[in-house]
Amino acid sequence: MDSILMISVHGYVGAEPELGKPDTGGQVVYVLELADRFSRLGKRVDLLTRQFEDQPEYDLVNENYSVWRVPFGGKKFIRKEDMHDHLNQFVTNTLSAIKKQGKRYDIIYSHYWDAGWAGQKIAEELGVPHVHTPHSLGWWKRYSMGTDMEEKEMEKTYRFEERIRKEYFVYQMCNHVIATTLPQVELLQQHYDLLERRCKMIPPGIDENRFFPVPSGEVKRLRDKYGMQSKDILTLGRMAHNKGYDLLIQALPTLFSLVPDARLVAAIGTDNSKQDLSGIKILKDEAKKLGVEDKIVWSGFVEDDDLANMYRSAQVFAMPSRYEPFGMVSIEAMACGTPSIITTNGGLFELIKFGTHALYSDPHRAVEFGTMLALPLLYPNLHNELSVAGARFSRRNFGWTGIAKQIIEIFSFSINMQSFQTRVG
């Protein structure tokens, strides 16, 4: 197996992606890191995505790896919820370009349902195996949002019925599904009828050369640089309902009753869009109602170059998600030596040892979550143990090269199985 076509359709995918733009977050990082590691391991990789705005057709990353953009759906950005209507055009344009340019691939590896649906069509046309990583599941996202939105409004915005039908098609027809968490595996089996033998859990990875602890003297200098204090709790990410920032705000009175000099540094939102500004205003109103607004620093989007140092500057990292397929931000923070408080509603919860690698809580129980936030601030020995054990756990289990090797094994298995079935068929 020498040649891989990776497909990730939505967002801003590139050799140097504009992280923080709409639909350009953890999935894009995941895809780019794997493409890079595949190429280091001697595989030829085309990372196929959508060409829009004024993007070039190719980014040549190295001699084995290119980002390849195929145009469809016009020149403007299309959010992932609206990608349904343009996927047939993407399939047609891609197949035409593959045949015109004489490209050949041993396997297709797609990401998220939109690329999965297109990838399955392309794989069938080319007669090659198709492996898919969902990243998130329509059934679970609809379930987790069901109590917070009217059904008609939710369907109009997210088109869950159509998405779930297309997801089902992909999971049944592709050669193998790589889930990123154990809960995803269970949901795929329970709600998409996926056979256990056709699915494997392989977690996401981190850049070990970027996320690592630094000495306490350097931490102090970083805090001075970023205006952080010794009992600051950091939370960061997109302004989205499933991230649970409102639940975090509700936990703050408990935190501040236990640690009066603590603060929350909220690096929430990716831009000054109407959606971000509206969401942050709601959070500020909730903080004012609870009387904690003077203990929150609204720092805004953290540039990618500053991300690791922001993790290091915080005394504790909080991820209060209602739903999180995995929670890469917590893994990154842990790798930097920052104790993390996560929730019972994500895949990372299934893998950590409570009190050794991290602490967790049900985010809907504000007093419980606030108490977990306070514990590493109250007990320095606990903080130090979580810092060291969390960094070891994160770096040893989630380095990207090891993750890439595991996935290549799945590719080889899928190719061999399809070759065998073709011979006996």
CSV table of C-alpha atoms in Angstrom, one decimal:
chain,number,residue,atom,x,y,z
A,1,MET,CA,0.0,0.0,0.0
A,2,ASP,CA,1.8,3.1,-1.3
A,3,SER,CA,-0.8,5.8,-2.2
A,4,ILE,CA,-3.6,7.3,-0.1
A,5,LEU,CA,-6.4,9.7,-1.1
A,6,MET,CA,-7.6,11.4,2.1
A,7,ILE,CA,-10.8,13.4,1.8
A,8,SER,CA,-11.9,16.2,4.2
A,9,VAL,CA,-14.4,18.5,2.4
A,10,HIS,CA,-15.5,21.3,4.7
A,11,GLY,CA,-13.6,24.1,6.4
A,12,TYR,CA,-10.3,25.7,5.5
A,13,VAL,CA,-7.9,22.9,4.8
A,14,GLY,CA,-4.4,23.7,3.7
A,15,ALA,CA,-0.7,23.2,4.3
A,16,GLU,CA,-0.9,26.2,6.7
A,17,PRO,CA,-4.7,26.2,7.6
A,18,GLU,CA,-6.5,29.2,9.0
A,19,LEU,CA,-7.4,27.5,12.3
A,20,GLY,CA,-10.3,29.1,14.1
A,21,LYS,CA,-12.2,29.9,11.0
A,22,PRO,CA,-15.7,28.4,10.7
A,23,ASP,CA,-15.6,24.6,10.6
A,24,THR,CA,-11.8,24.7,10.9
A,25,GLY,CA,-10.8,23.2,14.2
A,26,GLY,CA,-9.9,19.8,15.7
A,27,GLN,CA,-10.9,17.8,12.6
A,28,VAL,CA,-8.6,19.8,10.3
A,29,VAL,CA,-5.7,19.4,12.8
A,30,TYR,CA,-6.4,15.6,12.9
A,31,VAL,CA,-6.4,15.2,9.1
A,32,LEU,CA,-3.3,17.3,8.5
A,33,GLU,CA,-1.3,15.6,11.2
A,34,LEU,CA,-2.1,12.2,9.9
A,35,ALA,CA,-1.4,13.2,6.3
A,36,ASP,CA,2.0,14.5,7.5
A,37,ARG,CA,2.8,11.3,9.4
A,38,PHE,CA,1.7,9.0,6.5
A,39,SER,CA,4.1,10.9,4.2
A,40,ARG,CA,6.9,10.5,6.8
A,41,LEU,CA,6.3,6.8,6.8
A,42,GLY,CA,6.8,6.7,3.0
A,43,LYS,CA,3.3,6.8,1.8
A,44,ARG,CA,2.2,9.1,-1.1
A,45,VAL,CA,-0.7,11.3,0.1
A,46,ASP,CA,-3.2,13.6,-1.7
A,47,LEU,CA,-5.4,15.4,0.8
A,48,LEU,CA,-8.5,16.3,-1.2
A,49,THR,CA,-10.7,19.2,-0.1
A,50,ARG,CA,-12.9,21.9,-1.6
A,51,GLN,CA,-11.5,24.7,-3.6
A,52,PHE,CA,-13.3,28.1,-2.9
A,53,GLU,CA,-12.5,31.8,-2.5
A,54,ASP,CA,-9.1,32.3,-4.1
A,55,GLN,CA,-7.4,29.1,-2.9
A,56,PRO,CA,-4.8,27.4,-5.2
A,57,GLU,CA,-5.4,24.0,-6.7
A,58,TYR,CA,-2.4,22.5,-4.9
A,59,ASP,CA,-0.3,23.1,-1.7
A,60,LEU,CA,2.8,21.0,-2.1
A,61,VAL,CA,3.8,20.1,1.5
A,62,ASN,CA,6.6,17.7,0.7
A,63,GLU,CA,7.7,15.3,-2.0
A,64,ASN,CA,5.1,12.7,-0.8
A,65,TYR,CA,2.2,14.9,0.3
A,66,SER,CA,0.0,17.5,-1.4
A,67,VAL,CA,-3.2,19.3,-0.4
A,68,TRP,CA,-5.4,19.0,-3.6
A,69,ARG,CA,-8.5,21.3,-4.0
A,70,VAL,CA,-11.3,20.4,-6.4
A,71,PRO,CA,-13.9,23.2,-7.0
A,72,PHE,CA,-17.6,22.7,-6.4
A,73,GLY,CA,-20.5,24.7,-5.0
A,74,GLY,CA,-19.3,28.1,-6.2
A,75,LYS,CA,-16.6,30.4,-4.8
A,76,LYS,CA,-18.1,31.2,-1.4
A,77,PHE,CA,-17.6,29.4,1.9
A,78,ILE,CA,-20.3,26.7,2.6
A,79,ARG,CA,-20.9,25.7,6.2
A,80,LYS,CA,-20.9,21.9,6.8
A,81,GLU,CA,-24.6,21.8,7.5
A,82,ASP,CA,-25.3,23.0,3.9
A,83,MET,CA,-22.8,20.7,2.2
A,84,HIS,CA,-25.6,18.2,1.3
A,85,ASP,CA,-26.6,19.9,-1.9
A,86,HIS,CA,-23.2,20.0,-3.5
A,87,LEU,CA,-21.7,16.6,-2.9
A,88,ASN,CA,-22.8,15.0,-6.2
A,89,GLN,CA,-20.9,17.8,-8.0
A,90,PHE,CA,-17.9,17.1,-5.9
A,91,VAL,CA,-17.9,13.4,-6.8
A,92,THR,CA,-18.3,14.2,-10.5
A,93,ASN,CA,-15.5,16.8,-10.6
A,94,THR,CA,-13.2,14.6,-8.5
A,95,LEU,CA,-13.6,11.6,-10.7
A,96,SER,CA,-13.1,13.6,-13.8
A,97,ALA,CA,-9.9,15.2,-12.4
A,98,ILE,CA,-8.5,11.8,-11.3
A,99,LYS,CA,-9.0,10.3,-14.7
A,100,LYS,CA,-7.8,13.3,-16.6
A,101,GLN,CA,-4.6,13.5,-14.5
A,102,GLY,CA,-4.0,9.8,-14.4
A,103,LYS,CA,-4.0,9.5,-10.6
A,104,ARG,CA,-4.1,6.1,-8.9
A,105,TYR,CA,-4.8,5.3,-5.3
A,106,ASP,CA,-4.6,2.2,-3.2
A,107,ILE,CA,-7.1,3.4,-0.6
A,108,ILE,CA,-9.5,6.2,0.2
A,109,TYR,CA,-9.6,7.6,3.7
A,110,SER,CA,-12.5,10.0,4.4
A,111,HIS,CA,-13.4,12.3,7.3
A,112,TYR,CA,-16.9,13.4,8.6
A,113,TRP,CA,-20.1,12.3,6.9
A,114,ASP,CA,-19.9,14.7,3.9
A,115,ALA,CA,-16.5,13.4,2.8
A,116,GLY,CA,-17.6,9.9,3.7
A,117,TRP,CA,-20.6,9.9,1.4
A,118,ALA,CA,-18.5,11.3,-1.4
A,119,GLY,CA,-15.6,9.0,-0.7
A,120,GLN,CA,-17.8,5.9,-0.9
A,121,LYS,CA,-19.1,7.0,-4.3
A,122,ILE,CA,-15.5,7.7,-5.5
A,123,ALA,CA,-14.2,4.4,-4.1
A,124,GLU,CA,-16.9,2.4,-5.8
A,125,GLU,CA,-16.1,4.1,-9.1
A,126,LEU,CA,-12.4,3.4,-8.8
A,127,GLY,CA,-12.7,-0.1,-7.3
A,128,VAL,CA,-10.5,0.7,-4.3
A,129,PRO,CA,-11.2,0.2,-0.5
A,130,HIS,CA,-12.7,3.0,1.6
A,131,VAL,CA,-11.9,3.6,5.3
A,132,HIS,CA,-13.9,6.3,7.1
A,133,THR,CA,-13.6,8.3,10.4
A,134,PRO,CA,-16.9,9.9,11.4
A,135,HIS,CA,-15.5,12.5,14.0
A,136,SER,CA,-19.0,13.1,15.2
A,137,LEU,CA,-22.3,11.3,14.7
A,138,GLY,CA,-25.6,12.8,13.6
A,139,TRP,CA,-27.7,10.6,15.9
A,140,TRP,CA,-25.8,11.6,19.0
A,141,LYS,CA,-25.7,15.3,18.1
A,142,ARG,CA,-29.4,15.4,17.5
A,143,TYR,CA,-30.1,13.5,20.7
A,144,SER,CA,-27.8,15.8,22.8
A,145,MET,CA,-29.5,18.9,21.4
A,146,GLY,CA,-33.1,17.6,21.5
A,147,THR,CA,-34.2,19.3,24.7
A,148,ASP,CA,-32.7,22.7,23.8
A,149,MET,CA,-34.2,23.4,20.3
A,150,GLU,CA,-37.6,23.0,18.7
A,151,GLU,CA,-37.6,19.9,16.4
A,152,LYS,CA,-38.5,21.8,13.2
A,153,GLU,CA,-35.9,24.5,13.9
A,154,MET,CA,-33.3,21.9,14.6
A,155,GLU,CA,-34.1,20.0,11.4
A,156,LYS,CA,-34.1,23.1,9.3
A,157,THR,CA,-30.7,24.2,10.6
A,158,TYR,CA,-28.9,20.8,10.8
A,159,ARG,CA,-30.8,18.5,8.4
A,160,PHE,CA,-30.2,15.6,10.7
A,161,GLU,CA,-32.6,13.1,9.0
A,162,GLU,CA,-30.8,13.4,5.7
A,163,ARG,CA,-27.4,13.4,7.4
A,164,ILE,CA,-28.2,10.2,9.4
A,165,ARG,CA,-29.4,8.4,6.3
A,166,LYS,CA,-26.2,9.2,4.5
A,167,GLU,CA,-24.1,8.3,7.5
A,168,TYR,CA,-25.9,4.9,7.6
A,169,PHE,CA,-25.0,4.3,4.0
A,170,VAL,CA,-21.4,5.2,4.5
A,171,TYR,CA,-20.9,3.0,7.6
A,172,GLN,CA,-22.6,0.0,5.9
A,173,MET,CA,-20.8,0.3,2.6
A,174,CYS,CA,-17.3,1.3,3.5
A,175,ASN,CA,-14.6,-1.3,4.2
A,176,HIS,CA,-13.8,-0.2,7.8
A,177,VAL,CA,-14.8,2.6,10.2
A,178,ILE,CA,-12.2,4.1,12.5
A,179,ALA,CA,-13.9,5.6,15.5
A,180,THR,CA,-12.0,8.0,17.8
A,181,THR,CA,-13.7,7.1,21.1
A,182,LEU,CA,-15.2,4.0,22.7
A,183,PRO,CA,-18.6,5.7,23.1
A,184,GLN,CA,-18.6,6.3,19.3
A,185,VAL,CA,-18.0,2.6,18.7
A,186,GLU,CA,-21.0,1.8,20.9
A,187,LEU,CA,-23.2,4.3,19.2
A,188,LEU,CA,-22.2,3.0,15.7
A,189,GLN,CA,-23.2,-0.5,16.7
A,190,GLN,CA,-26.5,0.5,18.5
A,191,HIS,CA,-27.8,3.1,16.2
A,192,TYR,CA,-26.2,2.4,12.8
A,193,ASP,CA,-26.1,-1.4,12.9
A,194,LEU,CA,-22.4,-1.5,12.4
A,195,LEU,CA,-20.8,-4.9,12.9
A,196,GLU,CA,-18.2,-5.0,15.6
A,197,ARG,CA,-15.6,-6.6,13.3
A,198,ARG,CA,-15.9,-3.6,10.9
A,199,CYS,CA,-15.1,-0.9,13.4
A,200,LYS,CA,-12.0,-0.1,15.5
A,201,MET,CA,-11.3,2.7,18.0
A,202,ILE,CA,-8.1,4.6,17.4
A,203,PRO,CA,-7.8,7.9,19.4
A,204,PRO,CA,-6.6,11.2,18.0
A,205,GLY,CA,-3.0,12.3,18.5
A,206,ILE,CA,-1.0,15.3,19.5
A,207,ASP,CA,2.1,16.9,18.2
A,208,GLU,CA,4.6,15.7,20.8
A,209,ASN,CA,7.2,18.3,19.7
A,210,ARG,CA,4.8,21.2,20.4
A,211,PHE,CA,2.9,20.2,23.5
A,212,PHE,CA,5.1,19.5,26.5
A,213,PRO,CA,5.7,20.8,30.1
A,214,VAL,CA,8.2,23.5,30.9
A,215,PRO,CA,10.0,24.5,34.2
A,216,SER,CA,8.1,26.6,36.8
A,217,GLY,CA,10.4,29.6,36.1
A,218,GLU,CA,9.3,29.6,32.5
A,219,VAL,CA,5.7,29.2,33.5
A,220,LYS,CA,6.0,32.4,35.6
A,221,ARG,CA,7.5,34.3,32.6
A,222,LEU,CA,4.7,33.1,30.4
A,223,ARG,CA,2.1,34.2,32.9
A,224,ASP,CA,3.6,37.7,33.0
A,225,LYS,CA,3.5,37.7,29.2
A,226,TYR,CA,-0.1,36.6,28.8
A,227,GLY,CA,-1.5,38.4,31.9
A,228,MET,CA,-2.3,35.2,33.7
A,229,GLN,CA,-2.3,34.6,37.4
A,230,SER,CA,-1.3,31.7,39.6
A,231,LYS,CA,-4.9,30.5,40.2
A,232,ASP,CA,-6.4,31.0,36.8
A,233,ILE,CA,-8.5,28.4,35.1
A,234,LEU,CA,-8.5,28.4,31.3
A,235,THR,CA,-11.2,27.3,29.0
A,236,LEU,CA,-11.1,27.7,25.2
A,237,GLY,CA,-12.8,26.7,22.0
A,238,ARG,CA,-15.5,27.5,19.5
A,239,MET,CA,-18.6,29.3,20.6
A,240,ALA,CA,-21.0,26.4,20.3
A,241,HIS,CA,-23.8,25.1,22.5
A,242,ASN,CA,-22.4,21.6,22.9
A,243,LYS,CA,-19.2,23.1,24.5
A,244,GLY,CA,-21.1,23.8,27.7
A,245,TYR,CA,-19.7,27.2,28.6
A,246,ASP,CA,-23.0,28.2,30.2
A,247,LEU,CA,-22.6,25.1,32.5
A,248,LEU,CA,-19.1,26.3,33.4
A,249,ILE,CA,-20.4,29.7,34.3
A,250,GLN,CA,-23.0,28.1,36.6
A,251,ALA,CA,-20.2,26.2,38.4
A,252,LEU,CA,-18.2,29.4,39.2
A,253,PRO,CA,-20.0,30.4,42.5
A,254,THR,CA,-18.9,27.0,44.0
A,255,LEU,CA,-15.4,27.5,42.7
A,256,PHE,CA,-15.1,31.0,44.1
A,257,SER,CA,-16.6,30.0,47.4
A,258,LEU,CA,-13.8,27.5,47.8
A,259,VAL,CA,-11.0,29.5,46.1
A,260,PRO,CA,-11.9,33.2,46.4
A,261,ASP,CA,-8.8,34.4,44.4
A,262,ALA,CA,-9.4,32.1,41.4
A,263,ARG,CA,-10.3,33.5,38.0
A,264,LEU,CA,-11.7,32.1,34.8
A,265,VAL,CA,-9.9,33.0,31.6
A,266,ALA,CA,-12.4,32.4,28.8
A,267,ALA,CA,-10.8,32.2,25.4
A,268,ILE,CA,-14.1,31.5,23.6
A,269,GLY,CA,-15.1,32.1,20.0
A,270,THR,CA,-13.1,32.2,16.8
A,271,ASP,CA,-14.0,35.6,15.3
A,272,ASN,CA,-16.4,38.5,15.8
A,273,SER,CA,-19.2,36.9,13.9
A,274,LYS,CA,-22.8,37.6,15.0
A,275,GLN,CA,-23.1,34.1,16.3
A,276,ASP,CA,-20.0,34.4,18.5
A,277,LEU,CA,-20.9,37.8,19.8
A,278,SER,CA,-24.5,36.7,20.6
A,279,GLY,CA,-23.3,33.6,22.4
A,280,ILE,CA,-20.7,35.4,24.5
A,281,LYS,CA,-23.3,38.1,25.4
A,282,ILE,CA,-25.6,35.3,26.8
A,283,LEU,CA,-22.6,34.0,28.8
A,284,LYS,CA,-21.8,37.4,30.2
A,285,ASP,CA,-25.5,38.0,31.1
A,286,GLU,CA,-25.5,34.7,33.0
A,287,ALA,CA,-22.2,35.6,34.8
A,288,LYS,CA,-23.7,39.0,35.8
A,289,LYS,CA,-26.9,37.3,37.1
A,290,LEU,CA,-24.7,34.9,39.3
A,291,GLY,CA,-22.5,37.8,40.5
A,292,VAL,CA,-19.3,36.4,39.1
A,293,GLU,CA,-18.7,38.7,36.1
A,294,ASP,CA,-15.7,40.5,37.8
A,295,LYS,CA,-13.8,37.2,38.1
A,296,ILE,CA,-13.9,36.3,34.4
A,297,VAL,CA,-11.4,37.5,31.8
A,298,TRP,CA,-12.8,37.3,28.3
A,299,SER,CA,-9.6,36.9,26.3
A,300,GLY,CA,-11.0,36.0,22.9
A,301,PHE,CA,-9.5,33.7,20.3
A,302,VAL,CA,-6.0,32.3,21.0
A,303,GLU,CA,-3.7,32.3,18.0
A,304,ASP,CA,-2.2,28.9,17.1
A,305,ASP,CA,1.3,30.1,17.8
A,306,ASP,CA,0.3,31.0,21.4
A,307,LEU,CA,-1.8,27.9,22.1
A,308,ALA,CA,0.7,25.7,23.9
A,309,ASN,CA,2.0,28.6,26.0
A,310,MET,CA,-1.6,29.5,27.0
A,311,TYR,CA,-2.1,26.0,28.3
A,312,ARG,CA,1.1,26.2,30.2
A,313,SER,CA,0.2,29.5,31.8
A,314,ALA,CA,-3.0,28.2,33.3
A,315,GLN,CA,-3.1,26.5,36.6
A,316,VAL,CA,-6.1,24.3,35.6
A,317,PHE,CA,-7.8,23.7,32.2
A,318,ALA,CA,-11.6,23.2,32.0
A,319,MET,CA,-13.5,21.4,29.3
A,320,PRO,CA,-17.2,21.6,30.4
A,321,SER,CA,-18.7,20.0,27.2
A,322,ARG,CA,-22.2,18.7,27.0
A,323,TYR,CA,-21.0,16.5,24.2
A,324,GLU,CA,-17.4,16.0,22.9
A,325,PRO,CA,-16.4,13.2,20.6
A,326,PHE,CA,-13.0,13.2,22.1
A,327,GLY,CA,-11.7,16.5,23.6
A,328,MET,CA,-8.3,17.2,22.0
A,329,VAL,CA,-7.9,20.5,23.8
A,330,SER,CA,-7.8,18.6,27.1
A,331,ILE,CA,-5.2,16.2,25.8
A,332,GLU,CA,-3.1,19.1,24.6
A,333,ALA,CA,-3.4,20.9,27.9
A,334,MET,CA,-2.5,17.7,29.8
A,335,ALA,CA,0.6,17.2,27.6
A,336,CYS,CA,1.7,20.7,28.6
A,337,GLY,CA,1.5,19.7,32.3
A,338,THR,CA,-1.7,21.5,33.1
A,339,PRO,CA,-4.3,19.5,35.2
A,340,SER,CA,-7.5,19.2,33.3
A,341,ILE,CA,-11.1,18.9,34.4
A,342,ILE,CA,-13.2,17.1,31.8
A,343,THR,CA,-16.8,15.8,31.7
A,344,THR,CA,-18.5,12.4,31.7
A,345,ASN,CA,-20.0,13.3,28.3
A,346,GLY,CA,-17.0,12.7,26.1
A,347,GLY,CA,-14.7,9.9,24.8
A,348,LEU,CA,-11.7,11.0,26.9
A,349,PHE,CA,-13.7,10.1,30.1
A,350,GLU,CA,-13.5,6.4,29.2
A,351,LEU,CA,-9.7,6.4,29.0
A,352,ILE,CA,-8.4,8.4,32.0
A,353,LYS,CA,-8.0,7.3,35.5
A,354,PHE,CA,-9.7,9.7,37.9
A,355,GLY,CA,-7.4,11.4,40.3
A,356,THR,CA,-4.3,10.2,38.4
A,357,HIS,CA,-4.5,11.5,34.9
A,358,ALA,CA,-7.3,14.1,35.3
A,359,LEU,CA,-10.5,14.9,37.2
A,360,TYR,CA,-14.0,14.7,35.8
A,361,SER,CA,-17.6,15.6,36.6
A,362,ASP,CA,-21.1,15.6,35.2
A,363,PRO,CA,-21.3,19.1,33.7
A,364,HIS,CA,-25.0,19.4,34.5
A,365,ARG,CA,-24.2,19.3,38.3
A,366,ALA,CA,-22.7,22.7,38.8
A,367,VAL,CA,-21.6,22.2,42.4
A,368,GLU,CA,-19.8,19.0,41.5
A,369,PHE,CA,-18.0,20.6,38.5
A,370,GLY,CA,-17.1,23.7,40.5
A,371,THR,CA,-15.6,21.5,43.3
A,372,MET,CA,-13.5,19.6,40.7
A,373,LEU,CA,-12.1,22.9,39.4
A,374,ALA,CA,-11.2,23.9,42.9
A,375,LEU,CA,-9.4,20.7,44.1
A,376,PRO,CA,-6.0,21.2,42.2
A,377,LEU,CA,-6.0,24.8,43.3
A,378,LEU,CA,-6.5,23.8,47.0
A,379,TYR,CA,-4.1,20.9,47.1
A,380,PRO,CA,-0.6,21.5,45.5
A,381,ASN,CA,0.4,17.8,45.8
A,382,LEU,CA,-2.7,16.8,43.8
A,383,HIS,CA,-1.9,19.5,41.2
A,384,ASN,CA,1.6,18.2,40.8
A,385,GLU,CA,0.5,14.6,40.5
A,386,LEU,CA,-2.1,15.4,37.9
A,387,SER,CA,0.5,17.6,36.0
A,388,VAL,CA,3.1,14.8,35.8
A,389,ALA,CA,0.9,11.8,35.3
A,390,GLY,CA,-1.4,13.7,32.9
A,391,ALA,CA,1.5,14.7,30.7
A,392,ARG,CA,2.9,11.2,30.6
A,393,PHE,CA,-0.5,9.7,29.8
A,394,SER,CA,-1.1,12.2,27.0
A,395,ARG,CA,2.2,12.1,25.3
A,396,ARG,CA,2.6,8.3,25.5
A,397,ASN,CA,-0.9,7.4,24.2
A,398,PHE,CA,-1.6,10.2,21.7
A,399,GLY,CA,1.6,10.8,19.7
A,400,TRP,CA,0.6,11.2,16.0
A,401,THR,CA,3.2,8.8,14.5
A,402,GLY,CA,2.0,5.9,16.6
A,403,ILE,CA,-1.6,6.7,15.7
A,404,ALA,CA,-0.7,6.8,12.0
A,405,LYS,CA,1.0,3.4,12.1
A,406,GLN,CA,-2.2,1.9,13.7
A,407,ILE,CA,-4.3,3.3,10.9
A,408,ILE,CA,-2.0,2.1,8.2
A,409,GLU,CA,-2.5,-1.4,9.6
A,410,ILE,CA,-6.3,-0.9,9.0
A,411,PHE,CA,-5.6,0.2,5.4
A,412,SER,CA,-3.5,-2.9,4.7
A,413,PHE,CA,-6.1,-5.2,6.2
A,414,SER,CA,-8.9,-3.5,4.1
A,415,ILE,CA,-6.8,-3.8,0.9
A,416,ASN,CA,-6.0,-7.4,1.5
A,417,MET,CA,-9.7,-8.3,2.3
A,418,GLN,CA,-11.0,-6.5,-0.8
A,419,SER,CA,-8.4,-8.3,-2.9
A,420,PHE,CA,-9.4,-11.6,-1.5
A,421,GLN,CA,-13.1,-11.0,-2.0
A,422,THR,CA,-12.5,-9.9,-5.6
A,423,ARG,CA,-10.6,-13.2,-6.3
A,424,VAL,CA,-13.2,-15.5,-4.7
A,425,GLY,CA,-16.1,-13.4,-6.0
